[in-house]
Amino acid sequence: MILITSILVLLSIFILKISLSKKYFAIFLNFVFMKQKTFEKGGKKVILLGMIHVANERFYQKLKNDFSNFKGLTLNEGVKDSQGLLTTKASYQFISKVVGLSMQTKDLFPNQVSGDIDVSELDDESIQKMNKLGKIINNIEKLISGEVQIKQALDGKKVLDENFKKQLLQFRNQRLIGKIKENITNDKDILIPWGAAHLPEIEDFLKDQGY
């Protein structure tokens, strides 16, 4: 019995390693795993850190402690809205409350500058869909209580189509890559704590640069 249990544990670890080999996020059993990778060239480090917007408070506290003495530059994730184009801003507050977790705060990492886009750079259709997506997220509490039907929340339209996902993922990734290029020649290390879906493309860029 002990041997079988040990084999299962080792097999589980092996499967988890495979799941995380090319990803920065994995769900295994009842656990969520985020991955951190460090790329180095000529003494300069670029750290890719997979993030999630809702998690256990201990996860965020550990990150804050781990990077409290980080002297480099943090390229922060977060779409800005300088012109107030988002009429409905998404909030994960209710979701975090329902699942008993915490929201990611803005003060986790030192020396932050934006590596992200502004809403005004998106096309009109994508802005409309961001507002629709914000409405859906903010209506989750009403969906659960039955006050709002799913069809009403979605407004009968497919929000996350390929063009929208391209705008939110690839366009933002290209902006982040541009910010990396701007700062890659100075002597400061770079920390990139972004959502896990963004980071494989950023990893490919770093490898192409010889990191």
Coordinates of N, CA and C in Angstrom, one line a residue:
M1 N 0.8 -1.2 0.0 CA 0.0 0.0 0.0 C 0.9 1.3 0.0
I2 N 1.9 1.3 0.8 CA 2.8 2.4 0.9 C 3.5 2.6 -0.5
L3 N 3.9 1.5 -1.1 CA 4.6 1.5 -2.4 C 3.7 2.1 -3.4
I4 N 2.4 1.7 -3.4 CA 1.4 2.2 -4.4 C 1.2 3.7 -4.2
T5 N 1.1 4.1 -2.9 CA 0.9 5.5 -2.6 C 2.1 6.4 -3.1
S6 N 3.3 5.8 -2.9 CA 4.5 6.5 -3.3 C 4.6 6.7 -4.8
I7 N 4.2 5.6 -5.5 CA 4.2 5.7 -7.0 C 3.2 6.7 -7.5
L8 N 2.0 6.7 -6.8 CA 1.0 7.7 -7.2 C 1.4 9.1 -7.0
V9 N 2.1 9.3 -5.9 CA 2.6 10.7 -5.5 C 3.7 11.1 -6.6
L10 N 4.6 10.2 -6.9 CA 5.6 10.5 -7.9 C 5.0 10.8 -9.2
L11 N 4.0 10.0 -9.6 CA 3.3 10.1 -10.9 C 2.6 11.5 -10.9
S12 N 2.0 11.9 -9.8 CA 1.3 13.1 -9.7 C 2.3 14.3 -9.9
I13 N 3.5 14.2 -9.3 CA 4.5 15.3 -9.4 C 5.0 15.3 -10.9
F14 N 5.2 14.2 -11.5 CA 5.6 14.1 -12.9 C 4.6 14.8 -13.8
I15 N 3.3 14.5 -13.6 CA 2.3 15.0 -14.4 C 2.2 16.5 -14.3
L16 N 2.4 17.0 -13.0 CA 2.3 18.4 -12.7 C 3.5 19.1 -13.4
K17 N 4.7 18.5 -13.4 CA 5.8 19.2 -14.1 C 5.6 19.3 -15.6
I18 N 5.0 18.2 -16.1 CA 4.7 18.3 -17.6 C 3.7 19.4 -17.9
S19 N 2.7 19.5 -17.0 CA 1.6 20.6 -17.2 C 2.2 22.0 -17.1
L20 N 3.2 22.2 -16.3 CA 3.8 23.5 -16.1 C 5.0 23.7 -17.0
S21 N 5.5 22.7 -17.8 CA 6.7 22.9 -18.6 C 6.6 24.0 -19.5
K22 N 5.5 24.2 -20.2 CA 5.3 25.3 -21.2 C 4.2 26.3 -20.8
K23 N 3.7 26.1 -19.6 CA 2.7 27.0 -19.1 C 3.1 27.7 -17.8
Y24 N 2.4 28.7 -17.4 CA 2.6 29.4 -16.2 C 1.5 29.3 -15.2
F25 N 0.6 28.3 -15.5 CA -0.6 28.1 -14.7 C -1.1 26.7 -14.8
A26 N -1.4 26.0 -13.7 CA -1.9 24.7 -13.8 C -2.9 24.4 -12.7
I27 N -3.9 23.7 -12.9 CA -4.8 23.2 -11.9 C -4.6 21.7 -11.7
F28 N -4.3 21.3 -10.5 CA -4.0 19.8 -10.3 C -4.6 19.5 -9.0
L29 N -5.5 18.4 -9.0 CA -6.3 18.1 -7.8 C -7.0 19.3 -7.3
N30 N -6.8 19.7 -6.1 CA -7.5 20.9 -5.6 C -6.6 22.1 -5.5
F31 N -5.5 22.1 -6.2 CA -4.5 23.2 -6.1 C -4.3 23.9 -7.4
V32 N -4.0 25.2 -7.3 CA -3.6 26.0 -8.4 C -2.1 26.3 -8.3
F33 N -1.4 26.1 -9.4 CA 0.1 26.3 -9.3 C 0.4 27.4 -10.3
M34 N 1.2 28.4 -9.9 CA 1.7 29.4 -10.7 C 3.2 29.3 -10.9
K35 N 3.7 29.6 -12.0 CA 5.1 29.3 -12.3 C 5.9 30.6 -12.4
Q36 N 7.2 30.5 -12.0 CA 8.1 31.7 -12.2 C 9.3 31.2 -12.9
K37 N 9.8 31.9 -13.9 CA 10.9 31.6 -14.7 C 11.9 32.8 -14.8
T38 N 13.2 32.6 -14.7 CA 14.1 33.7 -14.8 C 15.0 33.5 -16.0
F39 N 15.1 34.5 -16.8 CA 15.9 34.5 -18.0 C 17.1 35.5 -17.8
E40 N 18.3 35.1 -18.2 CA 19.5 35.9 -17.9 C 20.4 36.0 -19.1
K41 N 20.9 37.2 -19.3 CA 21.8 37.4 -20.4 C 22.8 38.6 -20.0
G42 N 24.1 38.3 -20.0 CA 25.0 39.4 -19.7 C 24.9 39.9 -18.3
G43 N 24.4 39.1 -17.4 CA 24.2 39.6 -16.0 C 22.9 40.2 -15.7
K44 N 22.1 40.4 -16.8 CA 20.8 41.1 -16.6 C 19.7 40.0 -16.5
K45 N 18.8 40.1 -15.6 CA 17.7 39.1 -15.4 C 16.4 39.7 -15.8
V46 N 15.6 38.8 -16.4 CA 14.2 39.1 -16.6 C 13.3 38.0 -16.0
I47 N 12.5 38.4 -15.1 CA 11.7 37.4 -14.3 C 10.3 37.4 -14.8
L48 N 9.8 36.2 -15.3 CA 8.4 36.1 -15.7 C 7.7 35.4 -14.5
L49 N 6.6 36.0 -14.0 CA 5.9 35.5 -12.9 C 4.4 35.3 -13.2
G50 N 3.9 34.1 -13.3 CA 2.5 33.9 -13.6 C 1.6 34.4 -12.5
M51 N 0.6 35.2 -12.8 CA -0.2 35.7 -11.8 C -1.7 35.3 -12.0
I52 N -2.5 35.5 -10.9 CA -3.9 35.2 -11.0 C -4.5 36.3 -10.1
H53 N -5.7 36.8 -10.5 CA -6.3 38.0 -9.9 C -7.0 37.7 -8.6
V54 N -7.4 36.4 -8.4 CA -8.1 36.0 -7.2 C -7.3 34.8 -6.6
A55 N -6.9 34.8 -5.4 CA -6.1 33.7 -4.8 C -6.1 33.8 -3.3
N56 N -5.5 32.8 -2.7 CA -5.3 32.8 -1.2 C -4.5 34.0 -0.8
E57 N -4.8 34.6 0.3 CA -4.1 35.8 0.8 C -2.6 35.4 1.1
R58 N -2.4 34.2 1.5 CA -1.0 33.7 1.8 C -0.1 33.8 0.5
F59 N -0.8 33.5 -0.6 CA 0.0 33.5 -1.9 C 0.5 34.9 -2.2
Y60 N -0.4 35.9 -2.0 CA 0.0 37.3 -2.3 C 1.0 37.8 -1.2
Q61 N 0.8 37.4 0.0 CA 1.7 37.8 1.1 C 3.1 37.3 0.8
K62 N 3.2 36.0 0.4 CA 4.5 35.4 0.1 C 5.2 36.1 -1.0
L63 N 4.4 36.5 -2.1 CA 5.0 37.2 -3.2 C 5.6 38.6 -2.7
K64 N 4.8 39.2 -1.9 CA 5.2 40.6 -1.4 C 6.4 40.5 -0.6
N65 N 6.6 39.4 0.2 CA 7.8 39.2 1.0 C 9.0 38.8 0.1
D66 N 8.7 38.0 -0.8 CA 9.8 37.5 -1.7 C 10.4 38.6 -2.5
F67 N 9.6 39.6 -2.9 CA 10.1 40.6 -3.8 C 10.3 42.0 -3.1
S68 N 10.2 42.0 -1.8 CA 10.3 43.2 -1.0 C 11.6 44.0 -1.2
N69 N 12.7 43.2 -1.5 CA 14.0 43.8 -1.7 C 14.4 43.9 -3.1
F70 N 13.4 43.7 -4.0 CA 13.8 43.7 -5.4 C 14.1 45.1 -5.9
K71 N 15.3 45.3 -6.5 CA 15.8 46.7 -6.8 C 15.5 47.0 -8.3
G72 N 15.0 46.1 -9.0 CA 14.8 46.3 -10.4 C 13.5 47.0 -10.8
L73 N 13.1 46.8 -12.0 CA 11.9 47.5 -12.5 C 10.8 46.5 -12.7
T74 N 9.6 46.8 -12.2 CA 8.4 46.0 -12.4 C 7.5 46.5 -13.5
L75 N 7.4 45.7 -14.5 CA 6.5 46.1 -15.6 C 5.1 45.6 -15.3
N76 N 4.2 46.5 -14.8 CA 2.9 46.0 -14.3 C 1.9 45.8 -15.3
E77 N 1.0 44.8 -15.0 CA -0.2 44.5 -15.9 C -1.3 45.4 -15.4
G78 N -2.2 45.8 -16.3 CA -3.4 46.6 -15.9 C -3.7 47.6 -17.0
V79 N -4.8 47.3 -17.7 CA -5.3 48.2 -18.8 C -5.7 49.5 -18.2
K80 N -5.1 50.6 -18.7 CA -5.5 51.9 -18.2 C -6.7 52.5 -18.9
D81 N -7.4 53.4 -18.3 CA -8.6 54.1 -18.9 C -8.5 55.6 -18.7
S82 N -7.5 56.2 -19.4 CA -7.3 57.6 -19.2 C -8.4 58.5 -19.6
Q83 N -9.2 58.0 -20.6 CA -10.3 58.8 -21.1 C -11.7 58.4 -20.6
G84 N -11.7 57.5 -19.6 CA -13.0 57.1 -19.0 C -14.0 56.4 -20.0
L85 N -13.4 55.6 -20.8 CA -14.2 54.9 -21.9 C -15.0 53.7 -21.3
L86 N -14.5 53.2 -20.2 CA -15.1 52.0 -19.6 C -16.3 52.5 -18.7
T87 N -17.5 52.3 -19.1 CA -18.7 52.7 -18.3 C -19.0 51.6 -17.3
T88 N -18.5 50.4 -17.5 CA -18.7 49.3 -16.5 C -17.4 48.6 -16.3
K89 N -16.8 48.9 -15.1 CA -15.5 48.4 -14.8 C -15.7 47.1 -14.0
A90 N -15.0 46.0 -14.5 CA -15.1 44.7 -13.8 C -14.5 44.7 -12.5
S91 N -15.2 44.1 -11.5 CA -14.7 43.9 -10.2 C -14.7 42.4 -9.8
Y92 N -13.6 41.9 -9.2 CA -13.6 40.5 -8.8 C -14.0 40.4 -7.3
Q93 N -14.5 41.5 -6.7 CA -14.7 41.5 -5.3 C -15.7 40.4 -4.8
F94 N -16.9 40.3 -5.5 CA -17.9 39.4 -5.2 C -17.4 37.9 -5.4
I95 N -16.7 37.7 -6.5 CA -16.1 36.4 -6.8 C -15.2 36.0 -5.7
S96 N -14.3 36.8 -5.3 CA -13.3 36.5 -4.2 C -14.1 36.2 -2.9
K97 N -15.1 36.9 -2.6 CA -15.9 36.7 -1.4 C -16.6 35.4 -1.4
V98 N -17.2 35.0 -2.6 CA -17.9 33.8 -2.7 C -17.0 32.6 -2.4
V99 N -15.8 32.6 -3.1 CA -14.9 31.5 -3.0 C -14.0 31.6 -1.8
G100 N -14.1 32.6 -1.0 CA -13.3 32.7 0.3 C -11.9 33.1 0.0
L101 N -11.6 33.8 -1.1 CA -10.2 34.2 -1.4 C -10.0 35.7 -1.4
S102 N -8.9 36.1 -1.8 CA -8.6 37.6 -1.8 C -8.3 38.1 -3.2
M103 N -8.5 39.4 -3.4 CA -8.2 40.0 -4.7 C -6.7 40.4 -4.7
Q104 N -6.1 40.4 -5.9 CA -4.8 40.9 -6.0 C -4.8 42.4 -5.8
T105 N -3.8 42.9 -5.0 CA -3.7 44.3 -4.7 C -2.7 44.9 -5.6
K106 N -2.6 46.3 -5.6 CA -1.7 47.0 -6.5 C -0.3 47.2 -5.9
D107 N -0.2 46.9 -4.6 CA 1.1 47.2 -3.9 C 2.0 46.0 -3.7
L108 N 1.8 44.9 -4.5 CA 2.5 43.7 -4.3 C 4.0 43.8 -4.6
F109 N 4.3 44.6 -5.6 CA 5.7 44.7 -6.1 C 6.3 46.1 -6.1
P110 N 7.6 46.2 -5.9 CA 8.2 47.6 -5.8 C 8.5 48.1 -7.2
N111 N 8.7 49.4 -7.3 CA 9.2 50.1 -8.5 C 8.4 49.8 -9.8
Q112 N 7.1 50.0 -9.6 CA 6.2 49.6 -10.7 C 6.0 50.7 -11.8
V113 N 6.0 50.3 -13.0 CA 5.6 51.2 -14.1 C 4.7 50.3 -15.0
S114 N 3.8 51.0 -15.7 CA 2.9 50.3 -16.6 C 3.6 49.7 -17.8
G115 N 3.2 48.4 -18.1 CA 3.7 47.7 -19.3 C 2.5 47.5 -20.2
D116 N 1.4 48.1 -19.9 CA 0.1 47.7 -20.5 C -0.4 48.8 -21.4
I117 N -1.5 48.6 -22.1 CA -2.1 49.5 -23.0 C -3.1 50.4 -22.3
D118 N -3.6 51.4 -23.0 CA -4.8 52.2 -22.6 C -6.0 51.8 -23.4
V119 N -7.1 51.9 -22.8 CA -8.4 51.5 -23.4 C -8.6 52.2 -24.7
S120 N -8.1 53.5 -24.8 CA -8.3 54.3 -26.0 C -7.6 53.8 -27.2
E121 N -6.7 52.9 -27.0 CA -5.9 52.3 -28.1 C -6.7 51.1 -28.8
L122 N -7.8 50.6 -28.2 CA -8.5 49.6 -28.7 C -9.6 50.1 -29.7
D123 N -10.0 49.2 -30.6 CA -11.1 49.6 -31.5 C -12.4 49.7 -30.8
D124 N -13.4 50.4 -31.4 CA -14.7 50.7 -30.8 C -15.4 49.4 -30.4
E125 N -15.3 48.4 -31.2 CA -16.0 47.1 -30.9 C -15.4 46.5 -29.7
S126 N -14.1 46.5 -29.5 CA -13.4 45.9 -28.4 C -13.8 46.7 -27.1
I127 N -13.9 48.0 -27.2 CA -14.3 48.8 -26.0 C -15.7 48.4 -25.6
Q128 N -16.6 48.3 -26.5 CA -18.0 47.9 -26.2 C -18.0 46.5 -25.5
K129 N -17.2 45.6 -26.0 CA -17.1 44.2 -25.4 C -16.5 44.2 -24.1
M130 N -15.5 45.1 -23.8 CA -14.9 45.3 -22.5 C -16.0 45.7 -21.5
N131 N -16.8 46.7 -21.9 CA -17.9 47.1 -21.1 C -19.0 46.0 -20.8
K132 N -19.2 45.2 -21.9 CA -20.1 44.1 -21.7 C -19.6 43.0 -20.8
L133 N -18.3 42.8 -20.9 CA -17.6 41.8 -20.1 C -17.6 42.2 -18.6
G134 N -17.4 43.5 -18.4 CA -17.5 44.1 -17.1 C -18.8 43.9 -16.5
K135 N -19.9 44.1 -17.3 CA -21.2 44.0 -16.8 C -21.5 42.5 -16.4
I136 N -21.0 41.6 -17.2 CA -21.2 40.2 -16.9 C -20.6 39.8 -15.6
I137 N -19.3 40.2 -15.4 CA -18.6 39.9 -14.2 C -19.3 40.5 -13.0
N138 N -19.7 41.8 -13.2 CA -20.4 42.5 -12.1 C -21.8 41.9 -11.8
N139 N -22.3 41.2 -12.7 CA -23.7 40.6 -12.5 C -23.7 39.2 -12.0
I140 N -22.5 38.7 -11.7 CA -22.4 37.3 -11.2 C -23.2 37.1 -9.9
E141 N -23.2 38.1 -9.0 CA -24.0 37.9 -7.8 C -25.5 37.8 -8.2
K142 N -25.9 38.6 -9.1 CA -27.3 38.5 -9.5 C -27.6 37.2 -10.3
L143 N -26.6 36.7 -11.0 CA -26.8 35.5 -11.7 C -27.0 34.3 -10.7
I144 N -26.2 34.4 -9.7 CA -26.3 33.3 -8.7 C -27.6 33.4 -7.9
S145 N -28.1 34.6 -7.7 CA -29.4 34.8 -6.9 C -30.6 34.6 -7.8
G146 N -30.4 34.5 -9.2 CA -31.4 34.3 -10.1 C -32.1 35.6 -10.6
E147 N -31.6 36.8 -10.1 CA -32.2 38.0 -10.5 C -31.9 38.3 -12.0
V148 N -30.8 37.8 -12.5 CA -30.5 38.1 -13.9 C -30.2 36.7 -14.6
Q149 N -30.8 36.5 -15.7 CA -30.6 35.3 -16.5 C -29.3 35.4 -17.3
I150 N -28.7 34.2 -17.6 CA -27.5 34.2 -18.3 C -27.6 34.9 -19.7
K151 N -28.7 34.7 -20.4 CA -28.9 35.3 -21.7 C -29.0 36.8 -21.6
Q152 N -29.6 37.3 -20.5 CA -29.6 38.7 -20.3 C -28.2 39.3 -20.0
A153 N -27.5 38.6 -19.2 CA -26.1 39.1 -18.9 C -25.2 39.1 -20.1
L154 N -25.4 38.1 -20.9 CA -24.6 38.0 -22.2 C -25.1 38.9 -23.3
D155 N -26.4 39.3 -23.1 CA -27.1 40.2 -24.0 C -27.2 39.5 -25.4
G156 N -27.2 38.1 -25.3 CA -27.4 37.3 -26.5 C -26.3 37.4 -27.5
K157 N -25.1 37.9 -27.2 CA -24.0 38.0 -28.1 C -22.8 37.3 -27.5
K158 N -22.0 36.8 -28.4 CA -20.7 36.2 -28.0 C -19.7 37.3 -27.8
V159 N -19.2 37.4 -26.5 CA -18.3 38.5 -26.2 C -16.9 38.1 -26.5
L160 N -16.5 36.9 -26.1 CA -15.1 36.6 -26.3 C -14.8 35.9 -27.6
D161 N -15.0 36.7 -28.7 CA -14.7 36.1 -30.0 C -13.2 36.3 -30.3
E162 N -12.7 35.8 -31.4 CA -11.3 35.7 -31.7 C -10.7 37.1 -31.8
N163 N -11.4 38.0 -32.4 CA -10.8 39.4 -32.6 C -10.6 40.1 -31.2
F164 N -11.6 39.9 -30.3 CA -11.5 40.5 -29.0 C -10.4 39.9 -28.2
K165 N -10.3 38.5 -28.3 CA -9.2 37.9 -27.6 C -7.8 38.3 -28.1
K166 N -7.8 38.5 -29.4 CA -6.5 39.0 -30.1 C -6.1 40.4 -29.6
Q167 N -7.2 41.2 -29.4 CA -6.9 42.6 -28.9 C -6.4 42.6 -27.5
L168 N -7.0 41.7 -26.7 CA -6.7 41.7 -25.3 C -5.4 40.9 -25.0
L169 N -5.1 40.0 -25.8 CA -3.9 39.2 -25.6 C -2.7 39.7 -26.4
Q170 N -2.8 39.5 -27.7 CA -1.6 39.8 -28.6 C -1.2 41.3 -28.6
F171 N -2.2 42.1 -28.7 CA -1.9 43.6 -28.7 C -1.2 44.0 -27.5
R172 N -1.7 43.5 -26.3 CA -1.1 43.9 -25.0 C 0.3 43.2 -24.9
N173 N 0.4 42.0 -25.4 CA 1.7 41.4 -25.4 C 2.8 42.2 -26.2
Q174 N 2.4 42.7 -27.3 CA 3.3 43.5 -28.1 C 3.7 44.8 -27.4
R175 N 2.7 45.4 -26.7 CA 3.0 46.6 -25.9 C 4.1 46.3 -24.8
L176 N 3.8 45.1 -24.2 CA 4.7 44.7 -23.1 C 6.1 44.4 -23.7
I177 N 6.2 43.8 -24.8 CA 7.5 43.5 -25.5 C 8.2 44.8 -25.8
G178 N 7.4 45.8 -26.2 CA 8.0 47.1 -26.5 C 8.6 47.8 -25.3
K179 N 7.9 47.6 -24.1 CA 8.4 48.2 -22.8 C 9.6 47.4 -22.4
I180 N 9.7 46.1 -22.7 CA 10.9 45.4 -22.3 C 12.1 45.9 -23.1
K181 N 11.8 46.1 -24.4 CA 12.9 46.6 -25.3 C 13.4 48.0 -24.8
E182 N 12.5 48.8 -24.3 CA 12.9 50.2 -23.8 C 13.8 50.1 -22.6
N183 N 13.6 49.1 -21.8 CA 14.3 49.0 -20.5 C 15.4 47.9 -20.5
I184 N 15.5 47.2 -21.6 CA 16.4 46.0 -21.5 C 17.9 46.4 -21.6
T185 N 18.2 47.6 -22.0 CA 19.6 48.0 -22.1 C 20.1 48.6 -20.8
N186 N 19.3 49.0 -19.9 CA 19.8 49.6 -18.6 C 20.3 48.4 -17.7
D187 N 20.8 48.8 -16.5 CA 21.4 47.8 -15.7 C 20.4 47.2 -14.6
K188 N 19.2 47.5 -14.8 CA 18.2 47.0 -13.8 C 17.5 45.7 -14.3
D189 N 17.4 44.8 -13.4 CA 16.6 43.6 -13.7 C 15.1 44.0 -13.9
I190 N 14.4 43.1 -14.6 CA 13.0 43.4 -14.9 C 12.1 42.3 -14.4
L191 N 11.1 42.6 -13.7 CA 10.1 41.7 -13.1 C 8.8 41.9 -13.9
I192 N 8.2 40.8 -14.4 CA 7.0 40.9 -15.2 C 5.9 39.9 -14.6
P193 N 5.2 40.5 -13.6 CA 4.1 39.6 -13.0 C 2.8 39.8 -13.7
W194 N 2.6 39.0 -14.7 CA 1.4 39.1 -15.6 C 0.6 37.8 -15.6
G195 N -0.6 37.9 -16.0 CA -1.5 36.8 -16.2 C -0.8 35.7 -17.0
A196 N -1.0 34.5 -16.6 CA -0.3 33.3 -17.1 C -0.5 33.2 -18.6
A197 N -1.6 33.6 -19.2 CA -1.8 33.4 -20.6 C -0.9 34.3 -21.5
H198 N -0.4 35.4 -20.9 CA 0.4 36.3 -21.7 C 1.9 35.8 -21.8
L199 N 2.3 35.0 -20.8 CA 3.8 34.8 -20.6 C 4.5 33.9 -21.6
P200 N 3.8 32.9 -22.2 CA 4.5 32.0 -23.2 C 5.0 32.8 -24.4
E201 N 4.3 33.8 -24.9 CA 4.7 34.6 -26.0 C 5.9 35.5 -25.5
I202 N 5.9 36.0 -24.3 CA 7.0 36.8 -23.8 C 8.2 36.0 -23.6
E203 N 8.1 34.7 -23.2 CA 9.2 33.8 -23.1 C 9.8 33.6 -24.4
D204 N 9.0 33.4 -25.4 CA 9.5 33.1 -26.8 C 10.4 34.4 -27.3
F205 N 9.9 35.6 -27.0 CA 10.6 36.8 -27.3 C 11.9 36.8 -26.7
L206 N 12.0 36.5 -25.4 CA 13.2 36.6 -24.6 C 14.2 35.6 -25.1
K207 N 13.8 34.4 -25.5 CA 14.6 33.3 -26.0 C 15.2 33.8 -27.4
D208 N 14.4 34.5 -28.2 CA 14.8 35.0 -29.5 C 15.9 36.0 -29.3
Q209 N 15.9 36.7 -28.1 CA 16.9 37.7 -27.8 C 18.2 37.2 -27.2
G210 N 18.2 35.8 -27.0 CA 19.4 35.2 -26.4 C 19.4 35.1 -25.0
Y211 N 18.2 35.2 -24.3 CA 18.1 35.0 -22.9 C 17.8 33.6 -22.5

